[in-house]
JSON list of N, CA and C in Angstrom, two decimals:
[
{"chain": "Y", "resi": 26, "resn": "MET", "atom": "N", "xyz": [164.85, 46.96, 50.78]},
{"chain": "Y", "resi": 26, "resn": "MET", "atom": "CA", "xyz": [165.72, 48.71, 50.13]},
{"chain": "Y", "resi": 26, "resn": "MET", "atom": "C", "xyz": [165.80, 49.15, 52.03]},
{"chain": "Y", "resi": 27, "resn": "LYS", "atom": "N", "xyz": [166.62, 49.69, 52.00]},
{"chain": "Y", "resi": 27, "resn": "LYS", "atom": "CA", "xyz": [167.89, 50.07, 52.96]},
{"chain": "Y", "resi": 27, "resn": "LYS", "atom": "C", "xyz": [168.20, 51.64, 52.96]},
{"chain": "Y", "resi": 28, "resn": "TYR", "atom": "N", "xyz": [167.46, 52.41, 53.91]},
{"chain": "Y", "resi": 28, "resn": "TYR", "atom": "CA", "xyz": [167.39, 53.54, 53.85]},
{"chain": "Y", "resi": 28, "resn": "TYR", "atom": "C", "xyz": [168.12, 54.16, 55.42]},
{"chain": "Y", "resi": 29, "resn": "THR", "atom": "N", "xyz": [168.38, 55.69, 55.69]},
{"chain": "Y", "resi": 29, "resn": "THR", "atom": "CA", "xyz": [168.66, 56.33, 56.99]},
{"chain": "Y", "resi": 29, "resn": "THR", "atom": "C", "xyz": [166.76, 56.85, 57.37]},
{"chain": "Y", "resi": 30, "resn": "LEU", "atom": "N", "xyz": [166.82, 56.42, 58.28]},
{"chain": "Y", "resi": 30, "resn": "LEU", "atom": "CA", "xyz": [166.01, 57.30, 58.88]},
{"chain": "Y", "resi": 30, "resn": "LEU", "atom": "C", "xyz": [166.18, 58.09, 60.63]},
{"chain": "Y", "resi": 31, "resn": "GLU", "atom": "N", "xyz": [165.78, 59.16, 60.54]},
{"chain": "Y", "resi": 31, "resn": "GLU", "atom": "CA", "xyz": [165.69, 59.99, 62.01]},
{"chain": "Y", "resi": 31, "resn": "GLU", "atom": "C", "xyz": [164.35, 59.08, 63.31]},
{"chain": "Y", "resi": 32, "resn": "ALA", "atom": "N", "xyz": [165.11, 59.10, 64.30]},
{"chain": "Y", "resi": 32, "resn": "ALA", "atom": "CA", "xyz": [163.14, 59.04, 65.29]},
{"chain": "Y", "resi": 32, "resn": "ALA", "atom": "C", "xyz": [164.08, 59.54, 66.50]},
{"chain": "Y", "resi": 33, "resn": "VAL", "atom": "N", "xyz": [163.13, 59.50, 67.18]},
{"chain": "Y", "resi": 33, "resn": "VAL", "atom": "CA", "xyz": [163.05, 60.37, 68.86]},
{"chain": "Y", "resi": 33, "resn": "VAL", "atom": "C", "xyz": [162.11, 58.52, 69.56]},
{"chain": "Y", "resi": 34, "resn": "TYR", "atom": "N", "xyz": [162.66, 57.56, 70.18]},
{"chain": "Y", "resi": 34, "resn": "TYR", "atom": "CA", "xyz": [162.41, 57.42, 71.40]},
{"chain": "Y", "resi": 34, "resn": "TYR", "atom": "C", "xyz": [161.62, 57.51, 72.58]},
{"chain": "Y", "resi": 35, "resn": "GLU", "atom": "N", "xyz": [160.44, 57.52, 72.24]},
{"chain": "Y", "resi": 35, "resn": "GLU", "atom": "CA", "xyz": [159.60, 58.26, 73.45]},
{"chain": "Y", "resi": 35, "resn": "GLU", "atom": "C", "xyz": [158.07, 57.09, 73.88]},
{"chain": "Y", "resi": 36, "resn": "ASN", "atom": "N", "xyz": [158.31, 57.00, 75.48]},
{"chain": "Y", "resi": 36, "resn": "ASN", "atom": "CA", "xyz": [157.32, 56.80, 75.51]},
{"chain": "Y", "resi": 36, "resn": "ASN", "atom": "C", "xyz": [157.00, 54.79, 75.45]},
{"chain": "Y", "resi": 37, "resn": "GLY", "atom": "N", "xyz": [158.35, 54.42, 75.36]},
{"chain": "Y", "resi": 37, "resn": "GLY", "atom": "CA", "xyz": [158.61, 52.66, 74.52]},
{"chain": "Y", "resi": 37, "resn": "GLY", "atom": "C", "xyz": [158.14, 52.79, 72.87]},
{"chain": "Y", "resi": 38, "resn": "ILE", "atom": "N", "xyz": [158.63, 54.42, 72.41]},
{"chain": "Y", "resi": 38, "resn": "ILE", "atom": "CA", "xyz": [158.26, 53.80, 70.62]},
{"chain": "Y", "resi": 38, "resn": "ILE", "atom": "C", "xyz": [158.50, 54.56, 70.46]},
{"chain": "Y", "resi": 39, "resn": "PHE", "atom": "N", "xyz": [159.34, 54.08, 68.94]},
{"chain": "Y", "resi": 39, "resn": "PHE", "atom": "CA", "xyz": [160.85, 55.50, 68.00]},
{"chain": "Y", "resi": 39, "resn": "PHE", "atom": "C", "xyz": [159.37, 55.86, 67.31]},
{"chain": "Y", "resi": 40, "resn": "ARG", "atom": "N", "xyz": [159.70, 57.19, 67.09]},
{"chain": "Y", "resi": 40, "resn": "ARG", "atom": "CA", "xyz": [158.74, 58.80, 65.95]},
{"chain": "Y", "resi": 40, "resn": "ARG", "atom": "C", "xyz": [159.88, 59.00, 64.89]},
{"chain": "Y", "resi": 41, "resn": "PRO", "atom": "N", "xyz": [159.14, 58.83, 63.83]},
{"chain": "Y", "resi": 41, "resn": "PRO", "atom": "CA", "xyz": [160.10, 59.06, 63.16]},
{"chain": "Y", "resi": 41, "resn": "PRO", "atom": "C", "xyz": [159.93, 60.72, 62.98]},
{"chain": "Y", "resi": 42, "resn": "LEU", "atom": "N", "xyz": [161.04, 61.15, 62.94]},
{"chain": "Y", "resi": 42, "resn": "LEU", "atom": "CA", "xyz": [160.91, 62.77, 62.46]},
{"chain": "Y", "resi": 42, "resn": "LEU", "atom": "C", "xyz": [160.26, 63.16, 61.30]},
{"chain": "Y", "resi": 43, "resn": "ARG", "atom": "N", "xyz": [160.41, 62.66, 60.30]},
{"chain": "Y", "resi": 43, "resn": "ARG", "atom": "CA", "xyz": [159.87, 62.56, 59.00]},
{"chain": "Y", "resi": 43, "resn": "ARG", "atom": "C", "xyz": [159.02, 61.98, 58.60]},
{"chain": "Y", "resi": 44, "resn": "PRO", "atom": "N", "xyz": [157.95, 61.43, 57.98]},
{"chain": "Y", "resi": 44, "resn": "PRO", "atom": "CA", "xyz": [157.14, 60.69, 57.47]},
{"chain": "Y", "resi": 44, "resn": "PRO", "atom": "C", "xyz": [157.93, 59.55, 56.58]},
{"chain": "Y", "resi": 45, "resn": "PRO", "atom": "N", "xyz": [158.18, 57.94, 56.75]},
{"chain": "Y", "resi": 45, "resn": "PRO", "atom": "CA", "xyz": [158.91, 56.87, 56.58]},
{"chain": "Y", "resi": 45, "resn": "PRO", "atom": "C", "xyz": [158.42, 57.36, 54.83]},
{"chain": "Y", "resi": 46, "resn": "GLU", "atom": "N", "xyz": [158.88, 56.22, 53.98]},
{"chain": "Y", "resi": 46, "resn": "GLU", "atom": "CA", "xyz": [158.81, 55.78, 52.70]},
{"chain": "Y", "resi": 46, "resn": "GLU", "atom": "C", "xyz": [158.27, 54.25, 52.65]},
{"chain": "Y", "resi": 47, "resn": "LEU", "atom": "N", "xyz": [157.64, 54.31, 52.92]},
{"chain": "Y", "resi": 47, "resn": "LEU", "atom": "CA", "xyz": [157.22, 53.02, 53.75]},
{"chain": "Y", "resi": 47, "resn": "LEU", "atom": "C", "xyz": [155.24, 52.20, 53.65]},
{"chain": "Y", "resi": 48, "resn": "PRO", "atom": "N", "xyz": [154.72, 51.16, 53.48]},
{"chain": "Y", "resi": 48, "resn": "PRO", "atom": "CA", "xyz": [153.40, 51.28, 53.38]},
{"chain": "Y", "resi": 48, "resn": "PRO", "atom": "C", "xyz": [152.54, 51.48, 54.99]},
{"chain": "Y", "resi": 49, "resn": "GLU", "atom": "N", "xyz": [151.53, 51.59, 55.26]},
{"chain": "Y", "resi": 49, "resn": "GLU", "atom": "CA", "xyz": [151.60, 51.41, 56.68]},
{"chain": "Y", "resi": 49, "resn": "GLU", "atom": "C", "xyz": [151.81, 49.92, 56.79]},
{"chain": "Y", "resi": 50, "resn": "GLY", "atom": "N", "xyz": [151.70, 49.54, 58.29]},
{"chain": "Y", "resi": 50, "resn": "GLY", "atom": "CA", "xyz": [151.75, 48.18, 58.45]},
{"chain": "Y", "resi": 50, "resn": "GLY", "atom": "C", "xyz": [152.85, 47.37, 57.79]},
{"chain": "Y", "resi": 51, "resn": "GLN", "atom": "N", "xyz": [154.22, 48.41, 57.95]},
{"chain": "Y", "resi": 51, "resn": "GLN", "atom": "CA", "xyz": [154.85, 47.20, 56.38]},
{"chain": "Y", "resi": 51, "resn": "GLN", "atom": "C", "xyz": [156.03, 47.04, 58.64]},
{"chain": "Y", "resi": 52, "resn": "GLN", "atom": "N", "xyz": [156.69, 45.88, 58.34]},
{"chain": "Y", "resi": 52, "resn": "GLN", "atom": "CA", "xyz": [157.53, 45.19, 59.34]},
{"chain": "Y", "resi": 52, "resn": "GLN", "atom": "C", "xyz": [158.80, 46.01, 58.81]},
{"chain": "Y", "resi": 53, "resn": "VAL", "atom": "N", "xyz": [159.59, 46.07, 59.99]},
{"chain": "Y", "resi": 53, "resn": "VAL", "atom": "CA", "xyz": [160.78, 46.74, 59.41]},
{"chain": "Y", "resi": 53, "resn": "VAL", "atom": "C", "xyz": [162.20, 45.92, 60.20]},
{"chain": "Y", "resi": 54, "resn": "ARG", "atom": "N", "xyz": [163.23, 46.16, 60.55]},
{"chain": "Y", "resi": 54, "resn": "ARG", "atom": "CA", "xyz": [164.44, 45.72, 61.67]},
{"chain": "Y", "resi": 54, "resn": "ARG", "atom": "C", "xyz": [165.38, 46.98, 61.66]},
{"chain": "Y", "resi": 55, "resn": "LEU", "atom": "N", "xyz": [165.08, 47.74, 63.20]},
{"chain": "Y", "resi": 55, "resn": "LEU", "atom": "CA", "xyz": [165.51, 48.34, 63.51]},
{"chain": "Y", "resi": 55, "resn": "LEU", "atom": "C", "xyz": [167.46, 48.63, 63.78]},
{"chain": "Y", "resi": 56, "resn": "MET", "atom": "N", "xyz": [168.36, 49.10, 63.61]},
{"chain": "Y", "resi": 56, "resn": "MET", "atom": "CA", "xyz": [169.89, 49.40, 64.32]},
{"chain": "Y", "resi": 56, "resn": "MET", "atom": "C", "xyz": [169.62, 49.96, 64.25]},
{"chain": "Y", "resi": 57, "resn": "VAL", "atom": "N", "xyz": [169.77, 50.59, 65.74]},
{"chain": "Y", "resi": 57, "resn": "VAL", "atom": "CA", "xyz": [169.89, 51.49, 66.54]},
{"chain": "Y", "resi": 57, "resn": "VAL", "atom": "C", "xyz": [171.62, 52.51, 66.83]},
{"chain": "Y", "resi": 58, "resn": "GLU", "atom": "N", "xyz": [172.10, 53.75, 66.14]},
{"chain": "Y", "resi": 58, "resn": "GLU", "atom": "CA", "xyz": [173.36, 54.41, 66.68]},
{"chain": "Y", "resi": 58, "resn": "GLU", "atom": "C", "xyz": [172.98, 55.36, 67.38]},
{"chain": "Y", "resi": 59, "resn": "THR", "atom": "N", "xyz": [173.57, 55.43, 68.22]},
{"chain": "Y", "resi": 59, "resn": "THR", "atom": "CA", "xyz": [173.23, 56.64, 68.97]},
{"chain": "Y", "resi": 59, "resn": "THR", "atom": "C", "xyz": [174.30, 57.43, 68.97]}
]
């Protein structure tokens, strides 16, 4: 699955701006674009 999810990086954690469409505990690969 591939989609774009906007997030904020705070205190060492990426916090999504809306709930992701993923099951709890799902491992993901992040590609960062600033």
